PDB file of C-alpha atoms in Angstrom:
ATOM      1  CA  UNK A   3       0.000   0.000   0.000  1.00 62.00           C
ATOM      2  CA  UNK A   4       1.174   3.848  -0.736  1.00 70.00           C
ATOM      3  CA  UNK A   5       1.832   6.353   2.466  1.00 93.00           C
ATOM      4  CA  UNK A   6       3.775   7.939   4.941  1.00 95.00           C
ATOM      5  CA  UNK A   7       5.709   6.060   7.161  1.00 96.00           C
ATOM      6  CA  UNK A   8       7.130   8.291   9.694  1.00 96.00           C
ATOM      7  CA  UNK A   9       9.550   6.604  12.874  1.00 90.00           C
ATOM      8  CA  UNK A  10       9.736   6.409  15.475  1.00 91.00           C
ATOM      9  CA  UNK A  11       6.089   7.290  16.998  1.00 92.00           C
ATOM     10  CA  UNK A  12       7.738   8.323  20.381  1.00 94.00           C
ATOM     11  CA  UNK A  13      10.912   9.586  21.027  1.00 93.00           C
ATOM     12  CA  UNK A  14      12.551  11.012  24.002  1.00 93.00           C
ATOM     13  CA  UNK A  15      15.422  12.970  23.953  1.00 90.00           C
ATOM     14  CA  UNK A  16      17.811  15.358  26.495  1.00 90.00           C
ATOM     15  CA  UNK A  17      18.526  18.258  26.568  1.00 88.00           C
ATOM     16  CA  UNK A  18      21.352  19.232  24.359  1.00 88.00           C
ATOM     17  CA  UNK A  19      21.236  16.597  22.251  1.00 91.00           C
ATOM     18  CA  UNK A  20      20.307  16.271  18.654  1.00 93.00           C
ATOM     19  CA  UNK A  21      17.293  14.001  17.055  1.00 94.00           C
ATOM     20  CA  UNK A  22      16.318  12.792  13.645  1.00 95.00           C
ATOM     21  CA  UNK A  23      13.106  12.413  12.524  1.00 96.00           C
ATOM     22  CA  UNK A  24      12.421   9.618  10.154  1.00 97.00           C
ATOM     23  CA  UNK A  25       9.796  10.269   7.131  1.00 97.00           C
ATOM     24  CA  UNK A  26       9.805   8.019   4.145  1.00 97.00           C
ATOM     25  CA  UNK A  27       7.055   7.878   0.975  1.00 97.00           C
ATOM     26  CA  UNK A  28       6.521   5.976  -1.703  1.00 95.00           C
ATOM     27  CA  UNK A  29       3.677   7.765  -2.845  1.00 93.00           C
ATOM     28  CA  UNK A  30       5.755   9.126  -5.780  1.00 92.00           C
ATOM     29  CA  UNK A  31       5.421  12.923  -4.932  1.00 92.00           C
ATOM     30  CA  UNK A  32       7.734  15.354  -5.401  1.00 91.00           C
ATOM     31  CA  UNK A  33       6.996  17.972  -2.564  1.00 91.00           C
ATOM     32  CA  UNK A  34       7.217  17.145   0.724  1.00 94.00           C
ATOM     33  CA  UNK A  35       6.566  19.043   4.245  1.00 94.00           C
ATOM     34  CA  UNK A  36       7.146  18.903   8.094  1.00 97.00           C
ATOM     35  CA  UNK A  37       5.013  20.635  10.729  1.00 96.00           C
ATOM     36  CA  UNK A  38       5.020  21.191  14.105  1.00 97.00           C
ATOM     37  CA  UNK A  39       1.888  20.774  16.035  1.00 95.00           C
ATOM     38  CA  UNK A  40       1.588  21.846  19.673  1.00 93.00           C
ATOM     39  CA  UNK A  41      -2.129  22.387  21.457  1.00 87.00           C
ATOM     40  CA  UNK A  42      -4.233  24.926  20.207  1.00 85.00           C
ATOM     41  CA  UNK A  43      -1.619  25.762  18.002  1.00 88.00           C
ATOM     42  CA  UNK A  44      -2.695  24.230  15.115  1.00 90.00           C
ATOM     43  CA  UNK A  45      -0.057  23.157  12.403  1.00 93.00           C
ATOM     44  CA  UNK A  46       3.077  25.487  11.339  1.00 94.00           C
ATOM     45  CA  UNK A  47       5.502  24.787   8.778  1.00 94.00           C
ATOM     46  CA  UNK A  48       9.159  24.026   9.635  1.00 97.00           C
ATOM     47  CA  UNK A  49      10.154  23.021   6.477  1.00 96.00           C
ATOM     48  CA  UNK A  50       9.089  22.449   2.267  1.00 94.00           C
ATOM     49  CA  UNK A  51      10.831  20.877  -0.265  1.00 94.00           C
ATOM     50  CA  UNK A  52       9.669  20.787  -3.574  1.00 90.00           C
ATOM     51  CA  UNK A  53      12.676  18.747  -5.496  1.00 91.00           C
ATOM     52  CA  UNK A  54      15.017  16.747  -4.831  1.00 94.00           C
ATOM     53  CA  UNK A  55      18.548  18.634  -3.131  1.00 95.00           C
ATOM     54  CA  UNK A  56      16.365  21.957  -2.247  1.00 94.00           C
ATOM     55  CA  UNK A  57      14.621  23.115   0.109  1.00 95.00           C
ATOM     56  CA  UNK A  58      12.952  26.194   2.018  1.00 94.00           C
ATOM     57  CA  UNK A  59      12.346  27.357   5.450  1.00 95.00           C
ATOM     58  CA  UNK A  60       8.828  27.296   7.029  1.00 93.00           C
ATOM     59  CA  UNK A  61       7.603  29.791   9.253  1.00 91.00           C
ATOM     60  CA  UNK A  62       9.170  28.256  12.297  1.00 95.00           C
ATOM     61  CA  UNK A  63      12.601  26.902  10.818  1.00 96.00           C
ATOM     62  CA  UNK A  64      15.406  27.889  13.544  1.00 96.00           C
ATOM     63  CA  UNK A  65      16.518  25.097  15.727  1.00 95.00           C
ATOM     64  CA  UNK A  66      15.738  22.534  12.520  1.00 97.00           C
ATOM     65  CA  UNK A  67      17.401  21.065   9.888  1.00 97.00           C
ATOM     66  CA  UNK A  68      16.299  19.177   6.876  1.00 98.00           C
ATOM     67  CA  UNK A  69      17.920  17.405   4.307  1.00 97.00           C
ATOM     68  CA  UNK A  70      16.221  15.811   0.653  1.00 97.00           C
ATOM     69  CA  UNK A  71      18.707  13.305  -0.722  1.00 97.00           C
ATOM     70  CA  UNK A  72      15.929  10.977  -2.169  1.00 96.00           C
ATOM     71  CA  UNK A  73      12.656  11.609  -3.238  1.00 96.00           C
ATOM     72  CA  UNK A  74      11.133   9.325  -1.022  1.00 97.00           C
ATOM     73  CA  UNK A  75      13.111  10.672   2.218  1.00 98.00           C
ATOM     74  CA  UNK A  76      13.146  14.012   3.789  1.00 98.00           C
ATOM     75  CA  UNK A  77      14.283  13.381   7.230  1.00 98.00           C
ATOM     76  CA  UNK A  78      13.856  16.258  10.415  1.00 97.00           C
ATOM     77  CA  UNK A  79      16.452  16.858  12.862  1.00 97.00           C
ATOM     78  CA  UNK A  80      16.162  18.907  15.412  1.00 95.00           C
ATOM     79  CA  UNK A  81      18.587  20.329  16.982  1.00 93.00           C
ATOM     80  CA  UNK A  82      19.768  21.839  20.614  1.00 88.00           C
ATOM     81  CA  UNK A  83      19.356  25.327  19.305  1.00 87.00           C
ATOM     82  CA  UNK A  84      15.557  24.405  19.468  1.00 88.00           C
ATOM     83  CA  UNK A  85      14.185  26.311  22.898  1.00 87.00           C
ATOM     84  CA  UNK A  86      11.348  24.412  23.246  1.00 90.00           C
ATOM     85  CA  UNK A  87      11.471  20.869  21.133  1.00 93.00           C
ATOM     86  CA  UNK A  88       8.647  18.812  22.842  1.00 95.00           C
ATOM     87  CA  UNK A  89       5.675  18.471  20.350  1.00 95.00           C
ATOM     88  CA  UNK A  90       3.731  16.335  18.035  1.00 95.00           C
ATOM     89  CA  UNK A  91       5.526  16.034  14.125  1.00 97.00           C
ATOM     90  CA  UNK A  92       3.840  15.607  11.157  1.00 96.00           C
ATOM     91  CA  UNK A  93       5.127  14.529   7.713  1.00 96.00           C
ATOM     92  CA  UNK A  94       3.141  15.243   4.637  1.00 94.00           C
ATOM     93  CA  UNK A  95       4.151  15.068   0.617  1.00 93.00           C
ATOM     94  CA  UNK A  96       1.877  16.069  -2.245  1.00 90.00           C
ATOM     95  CA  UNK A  97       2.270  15.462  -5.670  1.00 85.00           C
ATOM     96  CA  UNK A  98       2.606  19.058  -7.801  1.00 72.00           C
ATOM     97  CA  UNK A  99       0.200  18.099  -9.864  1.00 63.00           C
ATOM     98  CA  UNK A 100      -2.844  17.600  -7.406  1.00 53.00           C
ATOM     99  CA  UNK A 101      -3.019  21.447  -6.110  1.00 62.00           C
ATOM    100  CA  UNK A 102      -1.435  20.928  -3.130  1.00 66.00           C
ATOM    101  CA  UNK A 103      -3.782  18.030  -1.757  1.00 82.00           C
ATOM    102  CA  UNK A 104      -1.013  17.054   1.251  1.00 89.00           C
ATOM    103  CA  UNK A 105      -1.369  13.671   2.627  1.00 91.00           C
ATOM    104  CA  UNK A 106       0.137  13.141   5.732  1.00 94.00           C
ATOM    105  CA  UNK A 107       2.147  10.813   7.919  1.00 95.00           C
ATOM    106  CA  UNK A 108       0.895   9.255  11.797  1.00 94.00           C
ATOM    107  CA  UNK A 109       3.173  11.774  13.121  1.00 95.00           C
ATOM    108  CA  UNK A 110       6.054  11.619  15.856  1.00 96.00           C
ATOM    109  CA  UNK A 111       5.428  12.773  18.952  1.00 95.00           C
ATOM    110  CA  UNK A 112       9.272  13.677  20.575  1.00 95.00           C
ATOM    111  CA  UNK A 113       9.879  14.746  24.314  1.00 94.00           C
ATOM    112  CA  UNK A 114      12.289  16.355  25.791  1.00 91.00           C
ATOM    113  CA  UNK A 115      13.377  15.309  29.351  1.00 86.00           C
TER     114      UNK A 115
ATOM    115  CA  UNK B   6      -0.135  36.143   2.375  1.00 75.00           C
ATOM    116  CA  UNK B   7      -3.376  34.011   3.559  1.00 83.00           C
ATOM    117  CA  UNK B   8      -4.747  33.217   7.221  1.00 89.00           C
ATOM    118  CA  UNK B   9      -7.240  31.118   8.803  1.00 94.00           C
ATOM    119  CA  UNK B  10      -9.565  31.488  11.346  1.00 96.00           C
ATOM    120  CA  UNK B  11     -11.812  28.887  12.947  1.00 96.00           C
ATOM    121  CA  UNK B  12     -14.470  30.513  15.477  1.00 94.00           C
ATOM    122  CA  UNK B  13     -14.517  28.125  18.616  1.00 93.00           C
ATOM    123  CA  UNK B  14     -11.766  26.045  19.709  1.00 94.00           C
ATOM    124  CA  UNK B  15     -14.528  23.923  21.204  1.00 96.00           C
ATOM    125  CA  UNK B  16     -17.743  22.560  19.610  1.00 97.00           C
ATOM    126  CA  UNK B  17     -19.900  19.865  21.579  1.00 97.00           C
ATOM    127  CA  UNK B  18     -23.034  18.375  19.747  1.00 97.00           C
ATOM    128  CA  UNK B  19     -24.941  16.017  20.944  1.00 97.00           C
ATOM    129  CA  UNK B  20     -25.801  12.589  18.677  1.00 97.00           C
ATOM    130  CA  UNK B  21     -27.814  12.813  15.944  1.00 97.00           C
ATOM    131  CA  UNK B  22     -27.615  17.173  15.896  1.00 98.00           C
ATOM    132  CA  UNK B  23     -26.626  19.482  12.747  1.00 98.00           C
ATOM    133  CA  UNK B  24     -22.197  19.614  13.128  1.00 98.00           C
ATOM    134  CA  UNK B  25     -21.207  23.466  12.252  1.00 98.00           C
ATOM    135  CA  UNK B  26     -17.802  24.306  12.369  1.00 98.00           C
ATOM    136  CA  UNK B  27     -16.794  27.407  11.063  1.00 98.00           C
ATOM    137  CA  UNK B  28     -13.489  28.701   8.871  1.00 97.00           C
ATOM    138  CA  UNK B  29     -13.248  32.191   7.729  1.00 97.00           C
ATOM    139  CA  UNK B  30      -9.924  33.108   5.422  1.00 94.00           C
ATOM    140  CA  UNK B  31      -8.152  36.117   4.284  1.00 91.00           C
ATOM    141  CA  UNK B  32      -6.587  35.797   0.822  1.00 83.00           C
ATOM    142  CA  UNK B  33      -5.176  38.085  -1.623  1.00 77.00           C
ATOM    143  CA  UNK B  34      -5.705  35.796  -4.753  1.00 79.00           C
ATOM    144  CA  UNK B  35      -8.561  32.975  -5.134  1.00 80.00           C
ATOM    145  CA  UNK B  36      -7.961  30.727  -2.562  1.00 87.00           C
ATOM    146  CA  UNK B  37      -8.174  26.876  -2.623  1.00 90.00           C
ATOM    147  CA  UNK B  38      -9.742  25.988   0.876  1.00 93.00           C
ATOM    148  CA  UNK B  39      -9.380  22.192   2.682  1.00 94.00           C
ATOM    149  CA  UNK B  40     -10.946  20.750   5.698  1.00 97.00           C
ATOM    150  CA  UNK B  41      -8.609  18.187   7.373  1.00 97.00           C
ATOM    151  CA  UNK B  42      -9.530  15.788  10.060  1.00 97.00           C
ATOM    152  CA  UNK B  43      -7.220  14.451  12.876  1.00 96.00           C
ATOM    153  CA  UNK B  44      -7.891  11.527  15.504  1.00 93.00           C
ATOM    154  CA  UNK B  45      -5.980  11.425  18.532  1.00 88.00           C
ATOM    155  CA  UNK B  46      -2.331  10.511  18.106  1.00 84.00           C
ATOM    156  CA  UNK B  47      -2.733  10.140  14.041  1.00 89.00           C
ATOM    157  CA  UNK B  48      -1.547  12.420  10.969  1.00 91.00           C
ATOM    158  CA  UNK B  49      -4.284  14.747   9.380  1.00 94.00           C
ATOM    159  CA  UNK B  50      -6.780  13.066   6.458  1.00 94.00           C
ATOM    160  CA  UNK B  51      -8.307  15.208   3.729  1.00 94.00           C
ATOM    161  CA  UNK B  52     -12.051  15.920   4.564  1.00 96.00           C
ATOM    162  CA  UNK B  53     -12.811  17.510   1.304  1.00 95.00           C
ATOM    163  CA  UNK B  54     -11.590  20.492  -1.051  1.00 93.00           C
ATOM    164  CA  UNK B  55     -12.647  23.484  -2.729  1.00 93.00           C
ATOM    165  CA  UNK B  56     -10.810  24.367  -5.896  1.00 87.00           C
ATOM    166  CA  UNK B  57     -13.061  26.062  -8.737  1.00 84.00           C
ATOM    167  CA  UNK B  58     -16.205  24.900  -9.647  1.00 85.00           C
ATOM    168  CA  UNK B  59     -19.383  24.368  -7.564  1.00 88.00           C
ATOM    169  CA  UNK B  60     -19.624  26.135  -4.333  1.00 90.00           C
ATOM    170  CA  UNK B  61     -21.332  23.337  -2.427  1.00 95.00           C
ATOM    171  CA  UNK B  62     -18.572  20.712  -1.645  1.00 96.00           C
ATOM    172  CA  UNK B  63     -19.242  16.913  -0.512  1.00 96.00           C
ATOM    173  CA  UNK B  64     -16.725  15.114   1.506  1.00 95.00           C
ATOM    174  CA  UNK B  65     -16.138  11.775   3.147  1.00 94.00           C
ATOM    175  CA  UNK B  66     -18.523  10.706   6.107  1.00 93.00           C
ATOM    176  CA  UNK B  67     -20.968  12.860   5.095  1.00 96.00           C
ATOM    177  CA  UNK B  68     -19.466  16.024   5.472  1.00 97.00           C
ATOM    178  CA  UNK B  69     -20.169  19.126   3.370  1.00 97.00           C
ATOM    179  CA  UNK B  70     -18.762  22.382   3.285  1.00 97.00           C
ATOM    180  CA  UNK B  71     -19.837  25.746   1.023  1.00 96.00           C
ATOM    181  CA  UNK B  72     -17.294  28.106  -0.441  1.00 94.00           C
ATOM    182  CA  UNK B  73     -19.015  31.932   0.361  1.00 94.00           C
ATOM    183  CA  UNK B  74     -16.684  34.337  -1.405  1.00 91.00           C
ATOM    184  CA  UNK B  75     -18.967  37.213  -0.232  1.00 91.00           C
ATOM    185  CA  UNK B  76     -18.239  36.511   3.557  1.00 93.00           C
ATOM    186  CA  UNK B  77     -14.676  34.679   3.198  1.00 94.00           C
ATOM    187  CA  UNK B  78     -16.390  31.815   4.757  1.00 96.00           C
ATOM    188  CA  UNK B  79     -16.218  27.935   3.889  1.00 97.00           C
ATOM    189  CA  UNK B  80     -18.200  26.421   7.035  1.00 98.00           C
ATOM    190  CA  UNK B  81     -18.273  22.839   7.518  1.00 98.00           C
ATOM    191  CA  UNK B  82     -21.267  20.993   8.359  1.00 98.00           C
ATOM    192  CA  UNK B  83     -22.692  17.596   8.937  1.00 98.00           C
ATOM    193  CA  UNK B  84     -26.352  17.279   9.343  1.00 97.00           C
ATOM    194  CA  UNK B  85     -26.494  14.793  11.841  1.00 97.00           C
ATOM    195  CA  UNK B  86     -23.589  13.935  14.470  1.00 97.00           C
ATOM    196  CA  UNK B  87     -22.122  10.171  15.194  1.00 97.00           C
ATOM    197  CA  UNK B  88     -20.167   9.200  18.029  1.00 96.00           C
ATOM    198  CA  UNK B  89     -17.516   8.311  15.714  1.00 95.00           C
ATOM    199  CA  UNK B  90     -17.535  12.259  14.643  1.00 97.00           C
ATOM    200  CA  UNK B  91     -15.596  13.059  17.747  1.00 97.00           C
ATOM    201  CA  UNK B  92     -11.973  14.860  16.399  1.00 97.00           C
ATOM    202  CA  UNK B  93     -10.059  17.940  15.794  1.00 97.00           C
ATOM    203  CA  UNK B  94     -10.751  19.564  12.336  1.00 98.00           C
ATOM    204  CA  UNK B  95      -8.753  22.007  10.361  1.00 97.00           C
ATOM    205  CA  UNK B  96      -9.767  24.188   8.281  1.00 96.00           C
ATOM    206  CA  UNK B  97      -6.619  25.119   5.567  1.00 94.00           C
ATOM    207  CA  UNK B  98      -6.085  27.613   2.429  1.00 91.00           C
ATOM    208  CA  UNK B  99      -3.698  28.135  -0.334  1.00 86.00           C
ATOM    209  CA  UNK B 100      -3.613  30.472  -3.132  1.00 77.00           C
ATOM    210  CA  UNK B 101      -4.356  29.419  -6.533  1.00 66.00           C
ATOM    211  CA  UNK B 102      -1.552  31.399  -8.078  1.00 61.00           C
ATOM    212  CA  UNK B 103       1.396  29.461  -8.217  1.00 59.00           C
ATOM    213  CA  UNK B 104       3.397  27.610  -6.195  1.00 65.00           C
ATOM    214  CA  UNK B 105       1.984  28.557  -2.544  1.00 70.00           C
ATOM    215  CA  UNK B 106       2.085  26.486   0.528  1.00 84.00           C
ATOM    216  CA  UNK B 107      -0.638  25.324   2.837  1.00 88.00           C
ATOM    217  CA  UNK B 108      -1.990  27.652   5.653  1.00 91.00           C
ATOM    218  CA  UNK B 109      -3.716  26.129   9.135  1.00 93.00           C
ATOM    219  CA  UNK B 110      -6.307  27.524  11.310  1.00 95.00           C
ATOM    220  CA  UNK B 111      -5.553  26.458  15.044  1.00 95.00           C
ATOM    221  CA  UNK B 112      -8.378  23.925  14.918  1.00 96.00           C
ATOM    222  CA  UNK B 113     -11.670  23.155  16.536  1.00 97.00           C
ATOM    223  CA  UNK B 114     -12.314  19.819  18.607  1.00 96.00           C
ATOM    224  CA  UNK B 115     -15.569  18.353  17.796  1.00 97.00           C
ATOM    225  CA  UNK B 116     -17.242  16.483  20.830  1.00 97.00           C
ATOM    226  CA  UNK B 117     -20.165  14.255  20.577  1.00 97.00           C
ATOM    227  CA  UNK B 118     -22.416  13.488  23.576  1.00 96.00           C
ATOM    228  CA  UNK B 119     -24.671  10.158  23.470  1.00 94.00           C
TER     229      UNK B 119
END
């Protein structure tokens, strides 16, 4: 079956140490996205890539960093320059063609002790 | 730019009642508007959309939603509640001019009394 996988669903990290994020698709879509979703906050963008080797910063980038090596991988890290890291992740990818219908990954939810 | 705005971070219905939720947006350009379900602990799933076209959208689990360029408004509704109902929605917008990415409201919870 197509979809997101995104792994692990729970993570728990220290302070002052780095995590990556897994998300992997083989849903054949060029673009893909990661948000940040905290309570009442509703979703914001960390992160967009459109192609392969490129991407842009979201509207709450600092502390993260991306990478898009493959088109089916566009793994999160986040690192200890992120103030406040503990929240719920989402992964989502669209194809360019289907005006920008996202479809989106079970999410990681990471803690920071 | 575009925003969101869902009225009521809270809804409660009770079983079998009319669901409202409401989404106003602010765009520059026509919008394309989404309403985006979420169960605890999962990733988001596409309710339905609102590209061009007819106003009066139809959705999964018998949700609809109308696109009211007048009042900036594309209102979701269900004309009678289920248990199973019981989620956060999102209400989302992007411009149909280019490449643009996808904007959230902060959400409403739906609850669903017996």
């Amino acid at each position: 079956d197509g979809g997101i996988t995104q792994s692990p669903k729970y993570l728990f990290r220290k302070e002052g140490q780095n995590v990556t994020l897994s998300c992997e698709q083989n849903l054949n879509h060029d673009a893909m996205y990661w948000y940040r979703q905290d309570p009442g906050q509703g979703l914001r963008l960390i992160y967009y890539s459109q192609i392969v080797n490129d991407f842009q910063k979201g509207d709450i980038a600092e502390g993260y960093s991306v990478s898009r090596e493959k088109k089916e991988s566009f793994p999160l890290t986040v690192t200890s320059a992120q103030k406040n890291p503990t929240a719920f992740y989402l992964c989502a990818s669209s194809s360019s063609g289907r005006l920008n219908e996202q479809f989106f990954g079970p999410g990681t939810r990471l803690t920071v002790l | 730019a575009q925003s969101v705005t869902q009225l009521g971070s809270h809804v409660s219905v009770s079983e079998g009642a009319l669901v409202l939720l409401r989404c106003n947006y602010s765009s520059s350009v026509p919008p394309y508007l989404f309403w985006y379900v979420q169960y605890p602990n999962q990733g988001l799933q596409l309710l339905l959309k609102y590209t061009t076209g007819a106003t009066l959208v139809k959705g999964i689990n018998g949700f609809e939603a109308e696109f009211k360029k007048s009042e900036t408004s594309f209102h979701l509704t269900k004309p009678s509640a289920h248990m199973s109902d019981a989620a956060e929605y999102f209400c989302a917008v992007t411009l149909n001019s280019g490449y643009s990415t996808l904007t959230f409201g902060k959400g409403t919870m739906l609850l669903v009394s017996p």
